[in-house]
Amino acid sequence: MAASFNDALSSILGWVSIACWIVVYSPQIYENYSLQSGEGLSLIFVYVWLLGDITNMTGAILAGLLPTVIILGVYYTLCDLILLFQVYYYRWKARKNSVTEGETTPLLNTVNNHQNKDEPLSSTQKTVIRYVGALLFVVIIGVLAWWISSNIEIPEKPPKHRSSSLTWAVQILGWTSAICYLGSRIPQIIKNFGTRCEGLAPALFFFSILGNATYSLSICVKSMEREYLITNASWLAGSALTIFLDLVVLSQFSYFRYMAIKRVQAVLPLESSS
């Protein structure tokens, strides 16, 4: 009974994680489109993340994982390429416009275009409501996907025997992917000190944290046996440590937003007195 409950809970968490990863890129893609700029992103961040997705997808193929997992790996890779395309396209477009108009315009505004300076509290409340709604959405989608999958009978295939060399190859790819996911955050964190996180969508890192947390929990809930944890160690390490770095990015968002509000509050009395 306990085992079946753990399996069901692990499956639900896994589907919630997949739902998070499906939507994780969309906030940043939309942010780039809205600003007509991709300068909030570190190119090294995207390139290293792309390498992590490619190695992760290759490991899934060699390990003979479910087709859905492989399809998701392809989807992640395509999303990385879309982000890279946006950055280079909007840079080309900005250069073209500067030549046409005879002047250059800043790629990023000092104040976020989507934030009303006069209503910081209202903006914060809307953000909280939006994120709570997004959280409920991915949880509902994850549970619904689990329910559908649990009611579809799929014939079980006998596990394929892996050679020791293939096992090592999968492990190496898994650890390479984990290192890439971790390393990708460092250049983005450094870039944020210069851009003050402008042009960067916090939802990207919010969904990344939620996706990694539910993925790690899905592994641990399924089994805490030593051999099982060692087999999944690279994915666990990559997910758990990436959460920490994503929290650093979100803390940067909070800090720079707080400082922006303080600057606005300091300027408003001066404007009203004049």
PDB file of C-alpha atoms in Angstrom, residues 146-240:
ATOM      1  CA  TRP A 146      -1.057  11.835 -13.994  1.00  0.00           C
ATOM      2  CA  TRP A 147      -4.728  10.845 -13.850  1.00  0.00           C
ATOM      3  CA  ILE A 148      -4.919  10.419 -17.622  1.00  0.00           C
ATOM      4  CA  SER A 149      -1.669   8.430 -17.779  1.00  0.00           C
ATOM      5  CA  SER A 150      -2.705   6.184 -14.875  1.00  0.00           C
ATOM      6  CA  ASN A 151      -5.944   5.276 -16.669  1.00  0.00           C
ATOM      7  CA  ILE A 152      -4.220   4.345 -19.909  1.00  0.00           C
ATOM      8  CA  GLU A 153      -2.953   0.797 -20.024  1.00  0.00           C
ATOM      9  CA  ILE A 154       0.539   0.674 -21.487  1.00  0.00           C
ATOM     10  CA  PRO A 155       2.123  -2.763 -21.869  1.00  0.00           C
ATOM     11  CA  GLU A 156       5.296  -2.992 -19.832  1.00  0.00           C
ATOM     12  CA  LYS A 157       8.436  -3.842 -21.712  1.00  0.00           C
ATOM     13  CA  PRO A 158      11.111  -5.969 -20.090  1.00  0.00           C
ATOM     14  CA  PRO A 159      14.108  -3.847 -19.032  1.00  0.00           C
ATOM     15  CA  LYS A 160      16.922  -3.857 -21.549  1.00  0.00           C
ATOM     16  CA  HIS A 161      20.339  -5.004 -20.459  1.00  0.00           C
ATOM     17  CA  ARG A 162      22.891  -2.217 -20.615  1.00  0.00           C
ATOM     18  CA  SER A 163      26.565  -2.755 -21.148  1.00  0.00           C
ATOM     19  CA  SER A 164      28.910  -1.229 -18.593  1.00  0.00           C
ATOM     20  CA  SER A 165      30.236   1.199 -21.213  1.00  0.00           C
ATOM     21  CA  LEU A 166      26.718   2.427 -22.008  1.00  0.00           C
ATOM     22  CA  THR A 167      25.945   2.816 -18.313  1.00  0.00           C
ATOM     23  CA  TRP A 168      29.094   4.894 -17.869  1.00  0.00           C
ATOM     24  CA  ALA A 169      28.233   6.987 -20.933  1.00  0.00           C
ATOM     25  CA  VAL A 170      24.777   7.765 -19.533  1.00  0.00           C
ATOM     26  CA  GLN A 171      26.278   8.716 -16.161  1.00  0.00           C
ATOM     27  CA  ILE A 172      28.902  10.961 -17.769  1.00  0.00           C
ATOM     28  CA  LEU A 173      26.235  12.704 -19.837  1.00  0.00           C
ATOM     29  CA  GLY A 174      24.065  13.082 -16.740  1.00  0.00           C
ATOM     30  CA  TRP A 175      26.867  14.694 -14.723  1.00  0.00           C
ATOM     31  CA  THR A 176      27.867  16.890 -17.681  1.00  0.00           C
ATOM     32  CA  SER A 177      24.273  18.078 -17.943  1.00  0.00           C
ATOM     33  CA  ALA A 178      24.138  18.806 -14.195  1.00  0.00           C
ATOM     34  CA  ILE A 179      27.389  20.790 -14.334  1.00  0.00           C
ATOM     35  CA  CYS A 180      26.102  22.775 -17.317  1.00  0.00           C
ATOM     36  CA  TYR A 181      22.841  23.640 -15.573  1.00  0.00           C
ATOM     37  CA  LEU A 182      24.793  24.806 -12.528  1.00  0.00           C
ATOM     38  CA  GLY A 183      27.466  26.671 -14.460  1.00  0.00           C
ATOM     39  CA  SER A 184      24.946  28.479 -16.654  1.00  0.00           C
ATOM     40  CA  ARG A 185      23.581  30.460 -13.710  1.00  0.00           C
ATOM     41  CA  ILE A 186      26.916  32.042 -12.753  1.00  0.00           C
ATOM     42  CA  PRO A 187      27.298  34.360 -15.799  1.00  0.00           C
ATOM     43  CA  GLN A 188      23.626  35.360 -15.489  1.00  0.00           C
ATOM     44  CA  ILE A 189      24.067  36.249 -11.815  1.00  0.00           C
ATOM     45  CA  ILE A 190      27.129  38.351 -12.696  1.00  0.00           C
ATOM     46  CA  LYS A 191      25.300  40.079 -15.572  1.00  0.00           C
ATOM     47  CA  ASN A 192      22.384  40.951 -13.301  1.00  0.00           C
ATOM     48  CA  PHE A 193      24.598  43.270 -11.246  1.00  0.00           C
ATOM     49  CA  GLY A 194      25.086  45.381 -14.377  1.00  0.00           C
ATOM     50  CA  THR A 195      21.544  45.214 -15.784  1.00  0.00           C
ATOM     51  CA  ARG A 196      19.743  45.232 -12.396  1.00  0.00           C
ATOM     52  CA  CYS A 197      17.743  42.255 -13.747  1.00  0.00           C
ATOM     53  CA  GLU A 198      16.018  44.482 -16.321  1.00  0.00           C
ATOM     54  CA  GLY A 199      14.780  42.531 -19.326  1.00  0.00           C
ATOM     55  CA  LEU A 200      14.854  39.289 -17.373  1.00  0.00           C
ATOM     56  CA  ALA A 201      11.639  37.428 -16.529  1.00  0.00           C
ATOM     57  CA  PRO A 202      11.571  36.252 -12.881  1.00  0.00           C
ATOM     58  CA  ALA A 203       8.983  33.621 -13.856  1.00  0.00           C
ATOM     59  CA  LEU A 204      11.733  31.799 -15.776  1.00  0.00           C
ATOM     60  CA  PHE A 205      13.547  31.109 -12.500  1.00  0.00           C
ATOM     61  CA  PHE A 206      10.350  30.614 -10.493  1.00  0.00           C
ATOM     62  CA  PHE A 207       9.248  27.755 -12.748  1.00  0.00           C
ATOM     63  CA  SER A 208      12.798  26.413 -12.847  1.00  0.00           C
ATOM     64  CA  ILE A 209      12.836  26.204  -9.041  1.00  0.00           C
ATOM     65  CA  LEU A 210       9.415  24.569  -8.952  1.00  0.00           C
ATOM     66  CA  GLY A 211      10.323  22.140 -11.735  1.00  0.00           C
ATOM     67  CA  ASN A 212      13.612  21.116 -10.111  1.00  0.00           C
ATOM     68  CA  ALA A 213      12.030  20.816  -6.648  1.00  0.00           C
ATOM     69  CA  THR A 214       9.190  18.557  -7.799  1.00  0.00           C
ATOM     70  CA  TYR A 215      11.595  16.521  -9.953  1.00  0.00           C
ATOM     71  CA  SER A 216      13.960  15.929  -7.009  1.00  0.00           C
ATOM     72  CA  LEU A 217      11.050  15.044  -4.735  1.00  0.00           C
ATOM     73  CA  SER A 218       9.654  12.611  -7.319  1.00  0.00           C
ATOM     74  CA  ILE A 219      12.957  10.692  -7.214  1.00  0.00           C
ATOM     75  CA  CYS A 220      13.248  10.694  -3.413  1.00  0.00           C
ATOM     76  CA  VAL A 221       9.581   9.758  -2.838  1.00  0.00           C
ATOM     77  CA  LYS A 222       9.861   6.774  -5.176  1.00  0.00           C
ATOM     78  CA  SER A 223      12.766   5.191  -3.317  1.00  0.00           C
ATOM     79  CA  MET A 224      15.493   6.095  -0.861  1.00  0.00           C
ATOM     80  CA  GLU A 225      17.530   2.975  -1.518  1.00  0.00           C
ATOM     81  CA  ARG A 226      21.242   3.624  -1.863  1.00  0.00           C
ATOM     82  CA  GLU A 227      21.655   2.068  -5.316  1.00  0.00           C
ATOM     83  CA  TYR A 228      18.645   3.957  -6.703  1.00  0.00           C
ATOM     84  CA  LEU A 229      19.886   7.293  -5.344  1.00  0.00           C
ATOM     85  CA  ILE A 230      23.399   6.688  -6.721  1.00  0.00           C
ATOM     86  CA  THR A 231      21.940   5.965 -10.175  1.00  0.00           C
ATOM     87  CA  ASN A 232      20.018   9.258 -10.078  1.00  0.00           C
ATOM     88  CA  ALA A 233      22.727  11.211  -8.236  1.00  0.00           C
ATOM     89  CA  SER A 234      23.638  13.440 -11.178  1.00  0.00           C
ATOM     90  CA  TRP A 235      20.045  14.495 -11.773  1.00  0.00           C
ATOM     91  CA  LEU A 236      19.458  15.023  -8.050  1.00  0.00           C
ATOM     92  CA  ALA A 237      22.630  17.075  -7.645  1.00  0.00           C
ATOM     93  CA  GLY A 238      21.888  19.160 -10.732  1.00  0.00           C
ATOM     94  CA  SER A 239      18.319  19.865  -9.644  1.00  0.00           C
ATOM     95  CA  ALA A 240      18.988  20.570  -5.964  1.00  0.00           C
TER      96      ALA A 240
END
